[in-house]
Coordinates of C-alpha atoms in Angstrom, one line a residue:
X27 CA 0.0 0.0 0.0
X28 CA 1.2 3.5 -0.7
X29 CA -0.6 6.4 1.7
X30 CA 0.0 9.2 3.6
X31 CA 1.0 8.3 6.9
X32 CA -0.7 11.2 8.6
X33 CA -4.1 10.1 7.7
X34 CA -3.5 7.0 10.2
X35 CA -3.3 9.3 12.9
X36 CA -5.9 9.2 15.7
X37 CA -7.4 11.8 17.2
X38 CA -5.0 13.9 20.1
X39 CA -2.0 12.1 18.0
X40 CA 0.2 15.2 17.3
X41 CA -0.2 16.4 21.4
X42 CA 0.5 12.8 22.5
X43 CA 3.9 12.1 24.3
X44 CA 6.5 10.0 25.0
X45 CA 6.4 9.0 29.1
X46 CA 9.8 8.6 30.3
X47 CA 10.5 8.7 34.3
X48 CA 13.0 10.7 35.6
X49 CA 15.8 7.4 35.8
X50 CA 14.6 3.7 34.4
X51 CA 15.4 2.5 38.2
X52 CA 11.6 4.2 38.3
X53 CA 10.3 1.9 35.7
X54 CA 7.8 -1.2 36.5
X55 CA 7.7 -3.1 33.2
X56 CA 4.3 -4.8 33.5
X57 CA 5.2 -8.2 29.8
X58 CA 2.1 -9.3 28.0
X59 CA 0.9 -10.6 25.2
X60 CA -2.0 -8.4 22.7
X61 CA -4.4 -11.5 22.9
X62 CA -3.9 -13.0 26.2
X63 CA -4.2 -9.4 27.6
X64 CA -8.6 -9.4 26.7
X65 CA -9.3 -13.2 24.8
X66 CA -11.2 -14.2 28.3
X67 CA -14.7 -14.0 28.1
X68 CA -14.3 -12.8 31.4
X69 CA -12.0 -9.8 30.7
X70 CA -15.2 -7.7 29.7
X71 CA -13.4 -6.4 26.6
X72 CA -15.0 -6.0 23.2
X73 CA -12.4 -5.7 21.3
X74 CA -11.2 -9.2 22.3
X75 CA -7.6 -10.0 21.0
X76 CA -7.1 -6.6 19.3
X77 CA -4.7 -3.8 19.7
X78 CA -8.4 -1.4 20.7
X79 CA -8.8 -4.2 24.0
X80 CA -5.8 -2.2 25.4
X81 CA -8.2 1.4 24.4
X82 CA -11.0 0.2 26.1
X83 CA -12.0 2.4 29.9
X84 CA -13.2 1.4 32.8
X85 CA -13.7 -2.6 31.7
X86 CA -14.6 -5.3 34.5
X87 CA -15.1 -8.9 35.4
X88 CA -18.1 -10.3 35.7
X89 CA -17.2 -10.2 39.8
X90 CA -16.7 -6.4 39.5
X91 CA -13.0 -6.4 39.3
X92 CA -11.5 -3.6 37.1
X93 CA -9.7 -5.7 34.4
X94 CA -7.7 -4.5 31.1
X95 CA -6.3 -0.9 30.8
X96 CA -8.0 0.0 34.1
X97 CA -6.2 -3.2 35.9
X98 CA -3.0 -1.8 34.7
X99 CA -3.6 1.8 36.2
X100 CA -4.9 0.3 39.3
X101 CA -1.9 -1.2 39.9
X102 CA 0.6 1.0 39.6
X103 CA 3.0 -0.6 36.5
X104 CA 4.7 2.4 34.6
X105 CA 5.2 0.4 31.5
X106 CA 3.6 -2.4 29.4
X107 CA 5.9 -4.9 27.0
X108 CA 4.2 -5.9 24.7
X109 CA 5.2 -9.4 22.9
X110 CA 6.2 -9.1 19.4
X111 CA 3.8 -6.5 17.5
X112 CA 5.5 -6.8 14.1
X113 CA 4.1 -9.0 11.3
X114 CA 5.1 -12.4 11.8
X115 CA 4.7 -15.9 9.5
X116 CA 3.2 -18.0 10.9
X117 CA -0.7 -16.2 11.8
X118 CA -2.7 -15.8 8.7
X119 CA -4.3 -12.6 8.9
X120 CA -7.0 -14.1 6.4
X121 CA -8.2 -16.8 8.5
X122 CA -10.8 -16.7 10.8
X123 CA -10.8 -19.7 12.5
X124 CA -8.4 -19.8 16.1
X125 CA -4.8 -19.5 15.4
X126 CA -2.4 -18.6 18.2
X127 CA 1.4 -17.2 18.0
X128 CA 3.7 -15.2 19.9
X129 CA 5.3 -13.1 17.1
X130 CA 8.6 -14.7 17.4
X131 CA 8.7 -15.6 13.9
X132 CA 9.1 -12.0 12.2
X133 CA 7.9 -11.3 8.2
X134 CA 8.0 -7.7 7.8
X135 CA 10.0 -5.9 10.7
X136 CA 8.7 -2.6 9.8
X137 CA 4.8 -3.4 9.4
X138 CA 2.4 -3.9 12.4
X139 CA 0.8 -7.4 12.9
X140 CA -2.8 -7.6 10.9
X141 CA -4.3 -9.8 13.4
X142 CA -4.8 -7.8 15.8
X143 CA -6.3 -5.1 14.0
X144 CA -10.0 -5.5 13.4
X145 CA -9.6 -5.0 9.6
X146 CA -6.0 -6.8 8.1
X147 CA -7.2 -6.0 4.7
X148 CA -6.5 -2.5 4.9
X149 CA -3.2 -1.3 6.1
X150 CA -3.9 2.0 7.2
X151 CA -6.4 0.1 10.3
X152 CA -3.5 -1.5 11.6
X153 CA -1.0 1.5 12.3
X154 CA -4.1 3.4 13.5
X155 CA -4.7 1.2 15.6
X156 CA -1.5 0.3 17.3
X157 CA -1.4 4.3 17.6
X158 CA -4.4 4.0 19.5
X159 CA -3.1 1.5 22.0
X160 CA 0.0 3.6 22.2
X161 CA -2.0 6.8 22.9
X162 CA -4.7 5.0 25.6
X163 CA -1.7 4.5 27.8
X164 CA 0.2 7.3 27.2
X165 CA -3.0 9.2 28.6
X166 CA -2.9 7.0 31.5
X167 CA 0.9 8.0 32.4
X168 CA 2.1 4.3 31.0
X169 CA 4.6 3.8 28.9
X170 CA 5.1 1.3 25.8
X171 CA 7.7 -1.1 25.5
X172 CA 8.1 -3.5 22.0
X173 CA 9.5 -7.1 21.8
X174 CA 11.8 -6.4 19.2
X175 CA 13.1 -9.5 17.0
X176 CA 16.0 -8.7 15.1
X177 CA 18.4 -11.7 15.6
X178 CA 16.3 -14.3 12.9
X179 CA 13.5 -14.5 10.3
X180 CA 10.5 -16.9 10.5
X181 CA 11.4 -17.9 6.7
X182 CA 15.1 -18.9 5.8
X183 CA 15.3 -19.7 2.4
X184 CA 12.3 -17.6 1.3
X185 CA 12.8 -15.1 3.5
X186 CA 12.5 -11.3 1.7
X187 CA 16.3 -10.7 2.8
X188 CA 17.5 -13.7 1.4
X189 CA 15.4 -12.9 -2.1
X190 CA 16.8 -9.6 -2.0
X191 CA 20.4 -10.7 -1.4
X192 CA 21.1 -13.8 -0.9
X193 CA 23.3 -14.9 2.1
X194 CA 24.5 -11.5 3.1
X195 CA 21.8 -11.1 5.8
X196 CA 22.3 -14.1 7.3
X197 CA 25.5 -15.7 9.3
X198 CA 26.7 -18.5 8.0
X199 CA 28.8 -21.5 9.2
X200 CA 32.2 -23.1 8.2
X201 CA 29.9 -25.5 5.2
X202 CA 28.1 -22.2 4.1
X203 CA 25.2 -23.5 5.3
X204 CA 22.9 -20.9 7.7
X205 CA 23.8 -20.6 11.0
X206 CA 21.2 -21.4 13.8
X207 CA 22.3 -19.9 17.8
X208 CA 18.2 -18.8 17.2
X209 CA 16.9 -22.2 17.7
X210 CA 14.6 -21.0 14.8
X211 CA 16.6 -22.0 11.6
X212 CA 18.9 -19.4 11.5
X213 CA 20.4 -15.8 12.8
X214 CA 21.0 -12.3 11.5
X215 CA 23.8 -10.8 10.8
X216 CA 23.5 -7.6 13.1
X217 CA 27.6 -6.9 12.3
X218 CA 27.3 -6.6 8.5
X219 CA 27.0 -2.7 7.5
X220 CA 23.5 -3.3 6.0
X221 CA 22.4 -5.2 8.4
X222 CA 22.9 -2.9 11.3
X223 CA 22.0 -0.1 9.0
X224 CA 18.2 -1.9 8.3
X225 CA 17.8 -2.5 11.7
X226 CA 18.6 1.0 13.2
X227 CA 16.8 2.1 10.7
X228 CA 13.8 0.1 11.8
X229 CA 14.0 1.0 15.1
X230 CA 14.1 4.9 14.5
X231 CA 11.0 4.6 12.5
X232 CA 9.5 2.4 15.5
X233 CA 10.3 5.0 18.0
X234 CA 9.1 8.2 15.6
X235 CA 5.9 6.9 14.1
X236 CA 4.6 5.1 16.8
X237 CA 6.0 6.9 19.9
X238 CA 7.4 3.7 21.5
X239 CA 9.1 4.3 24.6
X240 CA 11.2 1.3 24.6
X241 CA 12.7 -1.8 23.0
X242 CA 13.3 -5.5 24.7
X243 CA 16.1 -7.5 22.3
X244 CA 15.4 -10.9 21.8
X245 CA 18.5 -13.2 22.5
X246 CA 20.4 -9.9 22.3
X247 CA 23.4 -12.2 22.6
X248 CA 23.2 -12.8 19.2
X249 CA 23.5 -8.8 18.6
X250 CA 27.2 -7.8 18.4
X251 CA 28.4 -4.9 20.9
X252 CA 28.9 -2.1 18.3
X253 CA 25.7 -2.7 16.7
X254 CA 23.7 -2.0 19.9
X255 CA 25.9 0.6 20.9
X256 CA 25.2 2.2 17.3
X257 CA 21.2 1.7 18.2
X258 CA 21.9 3.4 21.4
X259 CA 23.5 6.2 19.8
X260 CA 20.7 6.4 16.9
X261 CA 17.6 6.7 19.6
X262 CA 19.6 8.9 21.5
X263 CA 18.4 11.8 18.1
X264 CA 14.8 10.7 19.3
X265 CA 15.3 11.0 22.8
X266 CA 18.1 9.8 25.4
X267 CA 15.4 8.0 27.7
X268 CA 14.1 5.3 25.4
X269 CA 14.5 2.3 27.2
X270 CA 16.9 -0.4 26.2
X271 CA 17.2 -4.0 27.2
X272 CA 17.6 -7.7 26.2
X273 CA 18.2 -11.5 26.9
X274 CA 21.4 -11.4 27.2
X275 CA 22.3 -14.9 25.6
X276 CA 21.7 -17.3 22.6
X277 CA 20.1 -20.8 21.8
X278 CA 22.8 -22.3 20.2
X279 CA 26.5 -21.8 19.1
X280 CA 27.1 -18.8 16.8
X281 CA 30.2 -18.3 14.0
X282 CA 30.0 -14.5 15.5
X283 CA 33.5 -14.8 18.3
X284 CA 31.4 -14.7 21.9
X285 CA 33.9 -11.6 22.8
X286 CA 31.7 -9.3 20.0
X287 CA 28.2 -10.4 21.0
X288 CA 26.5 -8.3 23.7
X289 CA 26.2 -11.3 26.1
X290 CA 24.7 -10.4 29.7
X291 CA 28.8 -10.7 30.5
X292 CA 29.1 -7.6 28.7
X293 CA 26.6 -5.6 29.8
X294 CA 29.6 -3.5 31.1
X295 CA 30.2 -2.6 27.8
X296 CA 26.8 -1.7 26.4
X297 CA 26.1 1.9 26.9
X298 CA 22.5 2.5 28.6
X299 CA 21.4 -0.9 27.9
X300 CA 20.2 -3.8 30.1
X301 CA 20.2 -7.1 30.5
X302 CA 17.8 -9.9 32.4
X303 CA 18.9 -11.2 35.3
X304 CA 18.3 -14.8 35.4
X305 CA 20.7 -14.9 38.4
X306 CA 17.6 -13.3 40.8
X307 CA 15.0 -15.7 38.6
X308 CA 16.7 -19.0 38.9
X309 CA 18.1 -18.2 42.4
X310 CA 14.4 -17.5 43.2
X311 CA 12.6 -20.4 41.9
X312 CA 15.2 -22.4 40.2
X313 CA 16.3 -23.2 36.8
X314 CA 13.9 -22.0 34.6
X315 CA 14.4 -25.5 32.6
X316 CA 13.9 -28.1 35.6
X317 CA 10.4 -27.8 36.9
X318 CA 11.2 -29.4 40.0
X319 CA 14.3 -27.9 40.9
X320 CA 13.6 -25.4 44.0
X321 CA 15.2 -22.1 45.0
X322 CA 14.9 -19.7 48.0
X323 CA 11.6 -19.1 48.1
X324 CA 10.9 -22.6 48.3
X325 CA 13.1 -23.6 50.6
X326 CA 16.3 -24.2 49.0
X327 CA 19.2 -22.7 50.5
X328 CA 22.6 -21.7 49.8
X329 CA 21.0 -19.4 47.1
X330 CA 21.3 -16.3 49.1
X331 CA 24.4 -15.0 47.4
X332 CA 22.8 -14.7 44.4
X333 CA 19.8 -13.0 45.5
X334 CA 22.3 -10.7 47.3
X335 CA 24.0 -10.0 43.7
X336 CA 20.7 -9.6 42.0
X337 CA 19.5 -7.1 44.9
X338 CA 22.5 -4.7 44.2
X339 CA 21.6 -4.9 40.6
X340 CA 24.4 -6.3 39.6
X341 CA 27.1 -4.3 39.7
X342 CA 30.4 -4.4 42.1
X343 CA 30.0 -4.6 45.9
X344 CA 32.5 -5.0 48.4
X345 CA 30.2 -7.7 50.1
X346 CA 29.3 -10.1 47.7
X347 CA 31.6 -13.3 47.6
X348 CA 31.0 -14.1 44.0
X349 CA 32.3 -17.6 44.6
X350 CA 29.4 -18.3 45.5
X351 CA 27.2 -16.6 42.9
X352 CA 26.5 -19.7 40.2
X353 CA 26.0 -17.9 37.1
X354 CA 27.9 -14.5 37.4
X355 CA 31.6 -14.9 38.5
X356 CA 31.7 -11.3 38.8
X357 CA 29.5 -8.1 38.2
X358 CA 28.0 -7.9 35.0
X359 CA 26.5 -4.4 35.0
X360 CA 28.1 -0.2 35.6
X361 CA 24.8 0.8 36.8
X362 CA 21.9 -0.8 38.8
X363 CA 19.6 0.2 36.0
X364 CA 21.6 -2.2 33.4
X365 CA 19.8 -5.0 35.2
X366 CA 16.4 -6.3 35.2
X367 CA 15.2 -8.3 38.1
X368 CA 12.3 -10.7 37.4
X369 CA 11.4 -14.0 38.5
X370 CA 9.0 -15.2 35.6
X371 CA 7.9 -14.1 31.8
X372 CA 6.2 -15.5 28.6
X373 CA 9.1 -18.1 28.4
X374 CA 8.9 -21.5 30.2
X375 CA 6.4 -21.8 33.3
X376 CA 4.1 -19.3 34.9
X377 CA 5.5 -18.9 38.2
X378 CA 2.4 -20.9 39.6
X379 CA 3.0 -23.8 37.4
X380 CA 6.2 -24.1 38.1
X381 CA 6.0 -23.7 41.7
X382 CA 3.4 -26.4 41.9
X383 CA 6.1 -28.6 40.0
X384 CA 8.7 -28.2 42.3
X385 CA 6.6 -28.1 45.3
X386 CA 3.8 -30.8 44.9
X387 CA 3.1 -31.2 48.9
X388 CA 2.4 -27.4 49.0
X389 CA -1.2 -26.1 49.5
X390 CA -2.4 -22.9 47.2
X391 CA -2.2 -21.0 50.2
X392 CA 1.9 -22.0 50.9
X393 CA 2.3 -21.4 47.2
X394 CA 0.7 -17.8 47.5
X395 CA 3.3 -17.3 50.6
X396 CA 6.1 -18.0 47.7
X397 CA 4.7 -15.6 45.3
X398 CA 4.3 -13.1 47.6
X399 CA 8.0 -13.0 48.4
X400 CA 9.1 -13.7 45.2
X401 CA 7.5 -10.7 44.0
X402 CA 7.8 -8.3 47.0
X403 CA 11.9 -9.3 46.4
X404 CA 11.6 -7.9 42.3
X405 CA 9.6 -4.8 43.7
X406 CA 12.1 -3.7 46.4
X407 CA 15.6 -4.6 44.6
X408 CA 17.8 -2.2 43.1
X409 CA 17.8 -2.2 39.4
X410 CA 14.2 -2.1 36.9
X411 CA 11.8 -4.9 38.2
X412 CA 9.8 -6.7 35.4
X413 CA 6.5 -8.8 36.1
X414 CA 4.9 -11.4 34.0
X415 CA 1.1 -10.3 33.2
X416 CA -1.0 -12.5 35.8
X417 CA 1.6 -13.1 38.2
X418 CA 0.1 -10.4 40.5
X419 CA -2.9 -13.4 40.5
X420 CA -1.6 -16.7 40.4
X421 CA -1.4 -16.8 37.0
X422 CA -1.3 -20.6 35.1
X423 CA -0.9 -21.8 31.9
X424 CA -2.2 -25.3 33.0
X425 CA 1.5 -26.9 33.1
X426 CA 2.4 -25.9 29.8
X427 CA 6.4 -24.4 29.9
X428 CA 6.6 -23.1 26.0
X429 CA 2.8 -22.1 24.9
X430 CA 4.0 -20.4 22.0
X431 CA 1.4 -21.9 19.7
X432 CA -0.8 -22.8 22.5
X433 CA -5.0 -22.1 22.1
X434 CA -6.2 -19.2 24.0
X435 CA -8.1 -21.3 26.8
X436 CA -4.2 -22.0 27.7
X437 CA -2.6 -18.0 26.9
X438 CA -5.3 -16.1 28.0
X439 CA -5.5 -14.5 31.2
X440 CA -8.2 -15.3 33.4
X441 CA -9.4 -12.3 34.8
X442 CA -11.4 -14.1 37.5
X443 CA -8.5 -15.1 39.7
X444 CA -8.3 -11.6 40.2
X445 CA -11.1 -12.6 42.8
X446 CA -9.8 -15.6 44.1
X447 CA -6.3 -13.8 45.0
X448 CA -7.6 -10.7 45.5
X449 CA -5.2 -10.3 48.7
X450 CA -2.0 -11.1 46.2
X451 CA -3.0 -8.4 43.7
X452 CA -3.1 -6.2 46.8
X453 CA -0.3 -7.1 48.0
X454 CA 1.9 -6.2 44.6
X455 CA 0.2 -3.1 44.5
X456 CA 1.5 -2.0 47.8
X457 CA 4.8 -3.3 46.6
X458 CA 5.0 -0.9 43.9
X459 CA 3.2 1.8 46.2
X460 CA 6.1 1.4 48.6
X461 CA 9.0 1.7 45.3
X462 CA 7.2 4.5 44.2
X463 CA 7.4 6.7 47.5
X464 CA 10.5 5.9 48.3
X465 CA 14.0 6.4 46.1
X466 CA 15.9 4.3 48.7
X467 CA 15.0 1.4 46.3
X468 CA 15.7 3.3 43.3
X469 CA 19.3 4.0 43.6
X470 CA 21.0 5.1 40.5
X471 CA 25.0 4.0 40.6
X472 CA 26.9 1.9 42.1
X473 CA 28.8 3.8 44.5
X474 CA 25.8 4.8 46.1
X475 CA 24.3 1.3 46.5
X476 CA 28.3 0.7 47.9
X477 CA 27.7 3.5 50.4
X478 CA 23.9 2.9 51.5
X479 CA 23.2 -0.5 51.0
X480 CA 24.6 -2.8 53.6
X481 CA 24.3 -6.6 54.2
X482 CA 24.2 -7.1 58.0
X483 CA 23.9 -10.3 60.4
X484 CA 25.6 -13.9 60.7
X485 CA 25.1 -16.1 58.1
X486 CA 21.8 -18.4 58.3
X487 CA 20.6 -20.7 55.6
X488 CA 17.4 -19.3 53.8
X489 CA 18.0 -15.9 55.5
X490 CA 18.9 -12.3 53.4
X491 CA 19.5 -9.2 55.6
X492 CA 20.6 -5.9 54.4
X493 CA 19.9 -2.2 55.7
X494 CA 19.2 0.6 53.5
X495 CA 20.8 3.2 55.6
X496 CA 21.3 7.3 56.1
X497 CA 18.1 8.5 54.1
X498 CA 19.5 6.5 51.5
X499 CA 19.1 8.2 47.9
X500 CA 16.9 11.2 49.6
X501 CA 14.3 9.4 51.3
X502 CA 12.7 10.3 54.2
X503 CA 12.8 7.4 55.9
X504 CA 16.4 7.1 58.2
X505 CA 17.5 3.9 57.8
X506 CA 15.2 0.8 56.2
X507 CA 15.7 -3.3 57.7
X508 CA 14.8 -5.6 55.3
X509 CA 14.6 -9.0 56.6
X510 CA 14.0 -12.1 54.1
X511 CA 13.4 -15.6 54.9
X512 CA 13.4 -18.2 52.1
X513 CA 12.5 -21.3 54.7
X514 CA 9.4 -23.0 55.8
X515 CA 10.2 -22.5 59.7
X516 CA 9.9 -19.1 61.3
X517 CA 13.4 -18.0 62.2
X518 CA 14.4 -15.6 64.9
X519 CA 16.7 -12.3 63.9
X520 CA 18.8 -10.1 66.0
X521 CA 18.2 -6.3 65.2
X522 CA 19.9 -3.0 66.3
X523 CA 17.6 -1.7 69.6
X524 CA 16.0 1.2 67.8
X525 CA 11.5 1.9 67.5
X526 CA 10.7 0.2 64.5
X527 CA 7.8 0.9 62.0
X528 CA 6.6 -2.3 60.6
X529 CA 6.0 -1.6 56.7
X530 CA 6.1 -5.8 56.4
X531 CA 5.1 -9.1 58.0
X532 CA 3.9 -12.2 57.3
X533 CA 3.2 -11.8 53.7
X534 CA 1.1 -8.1 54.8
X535 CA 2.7 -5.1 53.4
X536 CA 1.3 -1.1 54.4
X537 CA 3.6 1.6 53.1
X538 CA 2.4 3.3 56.0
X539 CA 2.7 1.3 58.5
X540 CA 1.7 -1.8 60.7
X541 CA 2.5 -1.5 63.8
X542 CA 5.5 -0.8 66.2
X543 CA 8.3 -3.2 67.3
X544 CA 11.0 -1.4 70.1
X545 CA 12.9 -4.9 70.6
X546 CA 16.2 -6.1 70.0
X547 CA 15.0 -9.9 68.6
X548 CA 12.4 -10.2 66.1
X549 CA 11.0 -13.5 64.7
X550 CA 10.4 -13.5 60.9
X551 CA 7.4 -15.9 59.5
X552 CA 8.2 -18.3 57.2
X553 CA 8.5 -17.5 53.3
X554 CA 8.0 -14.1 54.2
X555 CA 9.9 -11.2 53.7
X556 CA 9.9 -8.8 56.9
X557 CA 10.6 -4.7 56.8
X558 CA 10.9 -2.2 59.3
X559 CA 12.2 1.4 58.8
X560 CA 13.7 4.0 61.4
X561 CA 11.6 7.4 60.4
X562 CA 13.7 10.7 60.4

């Protein structure tokens, strides 16, 4: 189609904003998919698997619960990442019987997806209509985040690249033959000049037409360094605050030398980019690939180090003993907000499922305790937390670990557990509540997470301890204990002798307080996380 790209502009378009926060370390990136956001019958959407469901006000369950756009104001995120948005292979727009994909399979980089527009057939819907989501939470103060895929193509030997010139946009191995670190057939080659020219290219036209705020990198370990350094530098024309980040590793084995490849190892030498941390999400829960293998939140010790690594966002502090820190030998970022904390995403099992792998004899209400620490540990670390959509209320993909091309009843969120664990979606709301009012867990650098944040106590197994201390990054609150306990057994703490505010207990969290503790012992619940501040 040839048109005027003006006349897919909605109304307000040309006032409409970027939303940027004063540092990323403000961010809450809130990942979901376009479909599984408003497919429920329950979600009280009309426009049910389209980009309008995200457009849609003041939508509710059929229990009364605000769901949809209004579920994401109500609890507090500051970004949504959206999977995948550009066309991809493998849905055909023409069809109108149930087809289901993540996006992960790209077509046409530069062209948004047709199925979730409500008419495919005309181009001109679809960028409206993406503009339209972009715009509905832009009004509500929330920015947008795309799943960008530049490191393979759904097609290989038909792919448009390949037509146009063959080989050059794709690595190739010893034999000549495509090279496949994907997992998907083969990988881009993001260090030939054209290469890195089409995608910055794409991305600047991302960011300008459609206002996006930021861009997730799949397996940005297959991106070399200088290429995202030169995207860095590109968006920076745009604006310096679009967000950057990526998985910061690969599927396979890749002819590109692992010293050029922006690996999470060398986040240090990414400029204002970031990496996931799958040190805090397999020291959490563990490995993402075992379902029954356990971390600390359920019960499995000697994973504290890591969490302790993951807490100070990664980057160098005196007190970690990175022995002992499986994955990371060392620090892997300059600045907290090179590191994204998370304990769960689209990838491999919902947090639920997977804790009711590794946990069989636990009850729903002993699984809740675990998410409930899990998440308040994300919300309060240093660094950018990220949540999977749903986790905030048990969410479950019925077992499945890779639901890629899974049918709805599987992907969709179901907006009525909303009800059921009404007092988890409370409680992550106060988490974010409590990171929002106070910069003490929003630090900035590393020498001021060196200065303020301090690990204190004797070691215990399943036990974290640290104080955030002298009004640490401005806030008003003195000094802040944060007390974490990974077992199944209550465990009792020695604290300084000081009048406590209780902000947590027992899986309960006020940002204004609970109560008053003057003592010098305090016993923390099991998987619970505990914190009590000294006030100015």
């Amino acid at each position: 189609m040839i048109f005027n790209p003006e006349e897919t502009h909605p109304e307000g378009w040309l006032q409409d904003v970027h939303v940027f926060p004063e540092s990323p370390a403000d961010m809450v990136i809130y990942e979901t998919h376009i479909r599984d956001f408003s497919m429920s019958p329950d979600s009280g959407i009309k426009h049910k698997g389209k980009y309008l469901g995200f457009t849609e006000a003041d939508t509710i369950s059929p229990r009364g619960d605000k769901t949809g756009l209004a579920h994401l104001d109500e609890l507090g995120v500051t970004h949504v990442h959206l999977l995948p948005v550009a066309d991809f292979y493998t849905v055909d727009e023409n069809r109108e019987s149930p087809q289901y994909n993540w996006g992960y399979d790209p077509l046409n980089y530069n062209t948004p997806e047709g199925w979730y527009s409500t008419n495919p057939h005309d181009g001109r819907v679809r960028i409206q209509e993406l503009k339209q989501l972009v715009k509905a939470l832009h009004d509500k103060g929330i920015g947008v985040i795309l799943d960008v895929v530049y490191n393979h193509t759904g097609l290989i030997n038909e792919s448009y690249f390949n037509q146009t010139v063959p080989g050059y946009f794709y690595r190739q191995k010893d034999d000549g033959s495509f090279s496949d670190a994907s997992g998907c057939g083969n990988e881009l080659a993001s260090e030939r000049v054209m290469v890195r020219k089409y995608i910055i290219d794409s991305l600047m036209y991302w960011a300008s037409e459609y206002h996006i705020d930021g861009f997730r990198f799949d397996l940005m370990g297959l991106m070399d360094i200088d290429t995202m350094n030169a995207i860095r530098k590109s968006l920076d024309t745009i604006h310096r605050d679009i967000f950057l980040y990526g998985e910061g590793w690969a599927a396979g084995k890749s002819p590109l030398e692992k010293k050029k490849r922006a690996l999470k190892r060398h986040t240090l030498k990414l400029d204002r980019i970031a990496s996931f941390s799958d040190d805090m999400r397999d020291g959490l829960k563990g490995s993402a690939f075992d379902r029954y293998s356990t971390g600390f939140i359920s019960g499995h010790t000697l994973q504290e180090e890591r969490l302790k690594f993951s807490m100070v966002g990664a980057v160098k502090h005196e007190q970690i003993a990175y022995g002992y820190v499986e994955s990371s030998k060392g620090p892997w970022a300059n600045k907290p907000t090179q590191c994204i904390n998370y304990v769960s995403c689209h990838d491999n099992y919902t947090l639920f499922d997977k804790l009711q792998y590794s946990c069989p004899e636990a009850s729903k209400v002993q699984i809740e305790r675990m998410v409930r620490l899990a998440l308040g540990i994300v919300l309060t670390s240093q660094g950018v937390p990220f949540l999977h959509a749903g986790s905030e209320m048990m969410r479950t993909k019925g077992g499945h670990h890779d639901s890629y091309r899974s049918p709805d009843l599987l992907n969709q969120i179901d907006w009525n557990r909303k009800r059921e664990f009404r007092d988890l979606f409370v409680f992550t709301q106060k988490c974010i509540e409590l990171r929002r009012q106070h910069p003490a867990f929003r630090m900035r650098s590393a020498e001021m997470i060196n200065e303020k944040m301090r690990f204190t106590g004797k070691y215990i197994p399943g036990i974290i301890q640290y104080e955030l201390g002298e009004n640490a990054n401005g806030d008003f609150w003195k000094q802040i204990l944060m007390l974490f306990n990974g077992n199944n057994y209550s465990v009792e703490l020695d604290i300084p002798q000081a009048d406590w505010l209780v902000i947590a207990e027992d899986g309960e969290i006020n940002p204004n307080g609970m109560g008053r503790v003057s003592t010098q012992k305090v016993r923390i619940h099991p998987t619970s996380m505990m914190i009590l501040v000294m006030e100015s």
